[in-house]
PDB file of C-alpha atoms in Angstrom:
ATOM      1  CA  MET A   1      78.879  25.431 -81.280  1.00  0.00           C
ATOM      2  CA  ALA A   2      80.289  27.709 -78.744  1.00  0.00           C
ATOM      3  CA  ALA A   3      82.247  26.192 -75.891  1.00  0.00           C
ATOM      4  CA  PRO A   4      80.542  26.214 -72.479  1.00  0.00           C
ATOM      5  CA  ALA A   5      81.456  29.112 -70.222  1.00  0.00           C
ATOM      6  CA  PRO A   6      83.846  28.257 -67.362  1.00  0.00           C
ATOM      7  CA  ARG A   7      82.480  28.205 -63.747  1.00  0.00           C
ATOM      8  CA  SER A   8      82.888  31.431 -61.909  1.00  0.00           C
ATOM      9  CA  SER A   9      84.990  31.802 -58.785  1.00  0.00           C
ATOM     10  CA  ASN A  10      81.809  32.414 -56.723  1.00  0.00           C
ATOM     11  CA  THR A  11      80.490  29.003 -57.640  1.00  0.00           C
ATOM     12  CA  ALA A  12      83.777  27.382 -56.688  1.00  0.00           C
ATOM     13  CA  GLY A  13      83.785  29.249 -53.359  1.00  0.00           C
ATOM     14  CA  SER A  14      80.270  28.052 -52.549  1.00  0.00           C
ATOM     15  CA  ALA A  15      81.248  24.481 -53.213  1.00  0.00           C
ATOM     16  CA  ALA A  16      84.261  24.810 -50.929  1.00  0.00           C
ATOM     17  CA  ASN A  17      82.141  26.279 -48.155  1.00  0.00           C
ATOM     18  CA  ALA A  18      79.642  23.443 -48.503  1.00  0.00           C
ATOM     19  CA  ARG A  19      82.436  20.892 -48.092  1.00  0.00           C
ATOM     20  CA  ARG A  20      83.735  22.672 -44.992  1.00  0.00           C
ATOM     21  CA  CYS A  21      80.241  22.800 -43.505  1.00  0.00           C
ATOM     22  CA  SER A  22      79.762  19.092 -44.058  1.00  0.00           C
ATOM     23  CA  LYS A  23      82.957  18.377 -42.080  1.00  0.00           C
ATOM     24  CA  PHE A  24      82.340  20.993 -39.350  1.00  0.00           C
ATOM     25  CA  PRO A  25      78.601  21.444 -38.742  1.00  0.00           C
ATOM     26  CA  PHE A  26      77.287  24.712 -37.304  1.00  0.00           C
ATOM     27  CA  THR A  27      80.441  26.654 -38.169  1.00  0.00           C
ATOM     28  CA  THR A  28      78.644  29.301 -40.148  1.00  0.00           C
ATOM     29  CA  LYS A  29      77.211  32.423 -38.617  1.00  0.00           C
ATOM     30  CA  HIS A  30      73.685  31.093 -38.906  1.00  0.00           C
ATOM     31  CA  GLY A  31      74.785  27.730 -37.480  1.00  0.00           C
ATOM     32  CA  LYS A  32      76.191  29.375 -34.352  1.00  0.00           C
ATOM     33  CA  GLN A  33      72.914  31.190 -33.770  1.00  0.00           C
ATOM     34  CA  LEU A  34      70.938  27.965 -34.154  1.00  0.00           C
ATOM     35  CA  ARG A  35      73.218  26.063 -31.777  1.00  0.00           C
ATOM     36  CA  SER A  36      73.063  28.723 -29.040  1.00  0.00           C
ATOM     37  CA  THR A  37      69.298  29.083 -29.434  1.00  0.00           C
ATOM     38  CA  GLY A  38      68.817  25.312 -29.151  1.00  0.00           C
ATOM     39  CA  ALA A  39      70.920  25.113 -25.986  1.00  0.00           C
ATOM     40  CA  ALA A  40      69.006  27.952 -24.355  1.00  0.00           C
ATOM     41  CA  THR A  41      65.708  26.297 -25.237  1.00  0.00           C
ATOM     42  CA  ARG A  42      66.815  22.976 -23.749  1.00  0.00           C
ATOM     43  CA  GLY A  43      67.934  24.747 -20.543  1.00  0.00           C
ATOM     44  CA  LEU A  44      64.622  26.553 -20.234  1.00  0.00           C
ATOM     45  CA  LEU A  45      62.664  23.345 -20.733  1.00  0.00           C
ATOM     46  CA  SER A  46      64.716  21.543 -18.103  1.00  0.00           C
ATOM     47  CA  ARG A  47      63.965  24.295 -15.607  1.00  0.00           C
ATOM     48  CA  LEU A  48      60.268  24.272 -16.403  1.00  0.00           C
ATOM     49  CA  GLN A  49      59.964  20.486 -16.215  1.00  0.00           C
ATOM     50  CA  PRO A  50      58.349  19.607 -12.825  1.00  0.00           C
ATOM     51  CA  SER A  51      60.373  17.357 -10.580  1.00  0.00           C
ATOM     52  CA  ALA A  52      58.952  13.966  -9.706  1.00  0.00           C
ATOM     53  CA  PRO A  53      56.975  14.098  -6.433  1.00  0.00           C
ATOM     54  CA  THR A  54      58.492  12.332  -3.446  1.00  0.00           C
ATOM     55  CA  VAL A  55      56.402   9.376  -2.402  1.00  0.00           C
ATOM     56  CA  ARG A  56      56.855   8.204   1.170  1.00  0.00           C
ATOM     57  CA  THR A  57      56.074   4.662   2.072  1.00  0.00           C
ATOM     58  CA  LEU A  58      53.568   4.473   4.893  1.00  0.00           C
ATOM     59  CA  SER A  59      53.236   0.729   5.002  1.00  0.00           C
ATOM     60  CA  SER A  60      55.580   0.350   7.972  1.00  0.00           C
ATOM     61  CA  SER A  61      53.798   3.002  10.056  1.00  0.00           C
ATOM     62  CA  LYS A  62      50.411   1.550   9.166  1.00  0.00           C
ATOM     63  CA  SER A  63      51.493  -1.920  10.206  1.00  0.00           C
ATOM     64  CA  PHE A  64      52.932  -0.467  13.415  1.00  0.00           C
ATOM     65  CA  SER A  65      49.634   1.228  14.271  1.00  0.00           C
ATOM     66  CA  ARG A  66      47.768  -2.033  13.654  1.00  0.00           C
ATOM     67  CA  ASN A  67      49.948  -3.743  16.266  1.00  0.00           C
ATOM     68  CA  ILE A  68      48.951  -1.257  19.014  1.00  0.00           C
ATOM     69  CA  PRO A  69      45.946  -2.604  20.911  1.00  0.00           C
ATOM     70  CA  SER A  70      43.115  -0.168  21.374  1.00  0.00           C
ATOM     71  CA  CYS A  71      42.413   0.718  25.023  1.00  0.00           C
ATOM     72  CA  LEU A  72      38.989   1.167  26.536  1.00  0.00           C
ATOM     73  CA  TRP A  73      40.405   3.928  28.761  1.00  0.00           C
ATOM     74  CA  LYS A  74      42.870   6.779  28.393  1.00  0.00           C
ATOM     75  CA  LEU A  75      45.300   8.638  30.593  1.00  0.00           C
ATOM     76  CA  GLY A  76      44.520  12.286  31.137  1.00  0.00           C
ATOM     77  CA  ARG A  77      46.452  15.150  32.665  1.00  0.00           C
ATOM     78  CA  LEU A  78      48.727  15.110  35.686  1.00  0.00           C
ATOM     79  CA  ASN A  79      46.427  15.949  38.580  1.00  0.00           C
ATOM     80  CA  HIS A  80      48.999  16.424  41.327  1.00  0.00           C
ATOM     81  CA  VAL A  81      52.340  15.441  42.826  1.00  0.00           C
ATOM     82  CA  ALA A  82      52.106  14.331  46.462  1.00  0.00           C
ATOM     83  CA  ILE A  83      54.810  15.227  49.001  1.00  0.00           C
ATOM     84  CA  ALA A  84      55.019  13.702  52.465  1.00  0.00           C
ATOM     85  CA  VAL A  85      55.988  16.284  55.111  1.00  0.00           C
ATOM     86  CA  PRO A  86      56.899  15.779  58.786  1.00  0.00           C
ATOM     87  CA  ASP A  87      55.599  19.232  59.753  1.00  0.00           C
ATOM     88  CA  LEU A  88      52.455  20.234  57.889  1.00  0.00           C
ATOM     89  CA  GLU A  89      52.259  23.793  59.249  1.00  0.00           C
ATOM     90  CA  LYS A  90      55.836  24.602  58.224  1.00  0.00           C
ATOM     91  CA  ALA A  91      55.218  23.153  54.772  1.00  0.00           C
ATOM     92  CA  GLN A  92      52.070  25.250  54.379  1.00  0.00           C
ATOM     93  CA  SER A  93      53.970  28.362  55.418  1.00  0.00           C
ATOM     94  CA  LEU A  94      56.752  27.644  52.906  1.00  0.00           C
ATOM     95  CA  TYR A  95      54.441  27.493  49.897  1.00  0.00           C
ATOM     96  CA  LYS A  96      52.045  30.228  51.058  1.00  0.00           C
ATOM     97  CA  ASP A  97      54.251  32.824  52.800  1.00  0.00           C
ATOM     98  CA  VAL A  98      57.626  32.267  51.135  1.00  0.00           C
ATOM     99  CA  LEU A  99      56.702  31.136  47.624  1.00  0.00           C
ATOM    100  CA  GLY A 100      53.388  33.014  47.414  1.00  0.00           C
ATOM    101  CA  ALA A 101      51.258  30.099  46.211  1.00  0.00           C
ATOM    102  CA  GLN A 102      47.571  29.592  46.871  1.00  0.00           C
ATOM    103  CA  VAL A 103      47.280  26.974  49.635  1.00  0.00           C
ATOM    104  CA  SER A 104      44.104  25.169  50.709  1.00  0.00           C
ATOM    105  CA  GLU A 105      42.891  24.385  54.195  1.00  0.00           C
ATOM    106  CA  THR A 106      43.881  21.111  55.858  1.00  0.00           C
ATOM    107  CA  VAL A 107      41.520  18.222  55.112  1.00  0.00           C
ATOM    108  CA  ALA A 108      41.507  14.952  57.082  1.00  0.00           C
ATOM    109  CA  LEU A 109      41.056  11.691  55.164  1.00  0.00           C
ATOM    110  CA  PRO A 110      40.755   8.937  57.814  1.00  0.00           C
ATOM    111  CA  GLU A 111      40.132   6.231  55.195  1.00  0.00           C
ATOM    112  CA  HIS A 112      43.579   6.938  53.714  1.00  0.00           C
ATOM    113  CA  GLY A 113      45.257   7.773  57.024  1.00  0.00           C
ATOM    114  CA  VAL A 114      46.419  11.246  55.971  1.00  0.00           C
ATOM    115  CA  TYR A 115      45.949  14.954  56.363  1.00  0.00           C
ATOM    116  CA  THR A 116      46.059  16.726  53.008  1.00  0.00           C
ATOM    117  CA  VAL A 117      46.761  20.266  51.870  1.00  0.00           C
ATOM    118  CA  PHE A 118      46.712  21.283  48.217  1.00  0.00           C
ATOM    119  CA  VAL A 119      49.012  23.898  46.704  1.00  0.00           C
ATOM    120  CA  GLU A 120      47.603  25.376  43.491  1.00  0.00           C
ATOM    121  CA  LEU A 121      50.021  25.810  40.582  1.00  0.00           C
ATOM    122  CA  GLY A 122      49.503  27.070  37.065  1.00  0.00           C
ATOM    123  CA  ASN A 123      49.346  23.682  35.364  1.00  0.00           C
ATOM    124  CA  THR A 124      48.888  21.189  38.240  1.00  0.00           C
ATOM    125  CA  LYS A 125      48.850  20.919  42.043  1.00  0.00           C
ATOM    126  CA  LEU A 126      51.037  19.765  44.902  1.00  0.00           C
ATOM    127  CA  GLU A 127      49.470  17.646  47.629  1.00  0.00           C
ATOM    128  CA  LEU A 128      51.096  17.919  51.052  1.00  0.00           C
ATOM    129  CA  LEU A 129      50.592  14.732  53.090  1.00  0.00           C
ATOM    130  CA  HIS A 130      50.912  14.269  56.837  1.00  0.00           C
ATOM    131  CA  PRO A 131      50.172  11.119  58.893  1.00  0.00           C
ATOM    132  CA  LEU A 132      46.740  10.610  60.423  1.00  0.00           C
ATOM    133  CA  GLY A 133      46.514   7.675  62.835  1.00  0.00           C
ATOM    134  CA  GLU A 134      48.971   4.975  63.829  1.00  0.00           C
ATOM    135  CA  LYS A 135      48.482   2.890  60.670  1.00  0.00           C
ATOM    136  CA  SER A 136      49.045   5.761  58.285  1.00  0.00           C
ATOM    137  CA  PRO A 137      51.136   4.816  55.228  1.00  0.00           C
ATOM    138  CA  ILE A 138      52.700   8.272  55.451  1.00  0.00           C
ATOM    139  CA  ALA A 139      54.017   7.500  58.944  1.00  0.00           C
ATOM    140  CA  SER A 140      55.980   4.507  57.652  1.00  0.00           C
ATOM    141  CA  PHE A 141      57.219   6.585  54.705  1.00  0.00           C
ATOM    142  CA  LEU A 142      58.510   9.309  57.050  1.00  0.00           C
ATOM    143  CA  GLN A 143      60.290   6.738  59.202  1.00  0.00           C
ATOM    144  CA  LYS A 144      62.457   5.950  56.189  1.00  0.00           C
ATOM    145  CA  ASN A 145      62.603   9.578  54.956  1.00  0.00           C
ATOM    146  CA  LYS A 146      62.897  11.784  58.039  1.00  0.00           C
ATOM    147  CA  THR A 147      62.767  15.097  56.154  1.00  0.00           C
ATOM    148  CA  GLY A 148      59.950  14.023  53.840  1.00  0.00           C
ATOM    149  CA  GLY A 149      59.923  13.751  50.064  1.00  0.00           C
ATOM    150  CA  MET A 150      57.877  12.896  47.011  1.00  0.00           C
ATOM    151  CA  HIS A 151      55.349  10.193  47.848  1.00  0.00           C
ATOM    152  CA  HIS A 152      53.372   9.606  44.639  1.00  0.00           C
ATOM    153  CA  ILE A 153      52.045  11.133  41.427  1.00  0.00           C
ATOM    154  CA  CYS A 154      48.371  11.274  40.466  1.00  0.00           C
ATOM    155  CA  ILE A 155      47.159  10.990  36.861  1.00  0.00           C
ATOM    156  CA  GLU A 156      43.558  11.292  35.731  1.00  0.00           C
ATOM    157  CA  VAL A 157      41.800   8.561  33.725  1.00  0.00           C
ATOM    158  CA  ASP A 158      38.522   8.704  31.864  1.00  0.00           C
ATOM    159  CA  ASP A 159      37.303   5.272  33.049  1.00  0.00           C
ATOM    160  CA  ILE A 160      38.841   3.954  36.253  1.00  0.00           C
ATOM    161  CA  LYS A 161      36.918   0.660  36.193  1.00  0.00           C
ATOM    162  CA  ALA A 162      38.124  -0.158  32.694  1.00  0.00           C
ATOM    163  CA  ALA A 163      41.637   0.851  33.731  1.00  0.00           C
ATOM    164  CA  MET A 164      41.547  -1.591  36.665  1.00  0.00           C
ATOM    165  CA  THR A 165      40.351  -4.460  34.482  1.00  0.00           C
ATOM    166  CA  GLU A 166      42.996  -3.971  31.829  1.00  0.00           C
ATOM    167  CA  LEU A 167      45.858  -3.323  34.258  1.00  0.00           C
ATOM    168  CA  LYS A 168      45.083  -6.547  36.113  1.00  0.00           C
ATOM    169  CA  LYS A 169      45.264  -8.442  32.811  1.00  0.00           C
ATOM    170  CA  LYS A 170      48.702  -6.893  32.269  1.00  0.00           C
ATOM    171  CA  LYS A 171      49.881  -8.084  35.699  1.00  0.00           C
ATOM    172  CA  ILE A 172      50.023  -4.589  37.234  1.00  0.00           C
ATOM    173  CA  ARG A 173      49.271  -4.886  40.942  1.00  0.00           C
ATOM    174  CA  ILE A 174      46.622  -2.589  42.420  1.00  0.00           C
ATOM    175  CA  LEU A 175      46.794  -1.839  46.137  1.00  0.00           C
ATOM    176  CA  SER A 176      43.042  -2.149  46.734  1.00  0.00           C
ATOM    177  CA  GLU A 177      40.318  -4.435  45.436  1.00  0.00           C
ATOM    178  CA  GLU A 178      38.012  -1.516  44.662  1.00  0.00           C
ATOM    179  CA  PRO A 179      38.500   2.233  44.118  1.00  0.00           C
ATOM    180  CA  LYS A 180      38.392   4.454  47.187  1.00  0.00           C
ATOM    181  CA  ILE A 181      37.167   8.034  47.362  1.00  0.00           C
ATOM    182  CA  GLY A 182      40.121  10.397  47.265  1.00  0.00           C
ATOM    183  CA  ALA A 183      40.777  13.946  48.407  1.00  0.00           C
ATOM    184  CA  HIS A 184      38.779  15.412  45.498  1.00  0.00           C
ATOM    185  CA  GLY A 185      35.729  13.275  46.216  1.00  0.00           C
ATOM    186  CA  LYS A 186      36.412  11.028  43.220  1.00  0.00           C
ATOM    187  CA  PRO A 187      37.333   7.321  42.959  1.00  0.00           C
ATOM    188  CA  VAL A 188      41.083   6.597  43.076  1.00  0.00           C
ATOM    189  CA  ILE A 189      43.356   3.554  42.968  1.00  0.00           C
ATOM    190  CA  PHE A 190      47.083   3.116  43.606  1.00  0.00           C
ATOM    191  CA  LEU A 191      49.446   1.014  41.489  1.00  0.00           C
ATOM    192  CA  HIS A 192      52.279  -0.910  43.116  1.00  0.00           C
ATOM    193  CA  PRO A 193      55.567   1.029  42.784  1.00  0.00           C
ATOM    194  CA  LYS A 194      57.508  -2.130  41.913  1.00  0.00           C
ATOM    195  CA  ASP A 195      55.353  -2.464  38.790  1.00  0.00           C
ATOM    196  CA  CYS A 196      55.813   1.241  37.894  1.00  0.00           C
ATOM    197  CA  HIS A 197      59.606   1.596  37.976  1.00  0.00           C
ATOM    198  CA  GLY A 198      59.772   2.586  41.621  1.00  0.00           C
ATOM    199  CA  VAL A 199      57.015   5.242  41.498  1.00  0.00           C
ATOM    200  CA  LEU A 200      53.751   4.983  43.421  1.00  0.00           C
ATOM    201  CA  VAL A 201      51.119   5.962  40.838  1.00  0.00           C
ATOM    202  CA  GLU A 202      47.628   7.091  41.762  1.00  0.00           C
ATOM    203  CA  LEU A 203      44.904   7.013  39.123  1.00  0.00           C
ATOM    204  CA  GLU A 204      41.894   9.274  39.663  1.00  0.00           C
ATOM    205  CA  GLN A 205      38.598   9.289  37.831  1.00  0.00           C
ATOM    206  CA  ALA A 206      38.437  12.482  35.780  1.00  0.00           C
TER     207      ALA A 206
END
């Protein structure tokens, strides 16, 4: 029987390469290509994966809104800012002739003890006030402020009766038992300045 042929050098080389590959994976040419392709694929998938949506907790804001009592009336826009003046004609001339504003005629309001003049502005009005009669509240104001100054602000409300009822419950003093008719022919009330941080606030029915 003939002796078996010895293994060729190619076979021995293949065995050696296999051992090296088992110790150092992906060291062959094909292995490098597979490793780089796999890394690129993983990077692409990570970029395509959508990020988790941000969920904001609204429980605190919802509980806060539940704690706010609902009002039966609402504040509206600023109707006017009232300024007491010692000389009504000079004040009219300032706003009309110097500043170029549209100024109304003088209107007497005996029930309130004032003369009024309105100065029209783009977004609100100024009300110039001058004393009418000995018991005018503007007369006492001007005794303390000889050159005049801001007297009150007027804000519109959608329901002045409901506003009165609720403000009384909240211990806000109102300077009259019932609304009076103001310069615009609408019901108005005045809130005590000591209950409004030093500001006399007029509320007018819108």
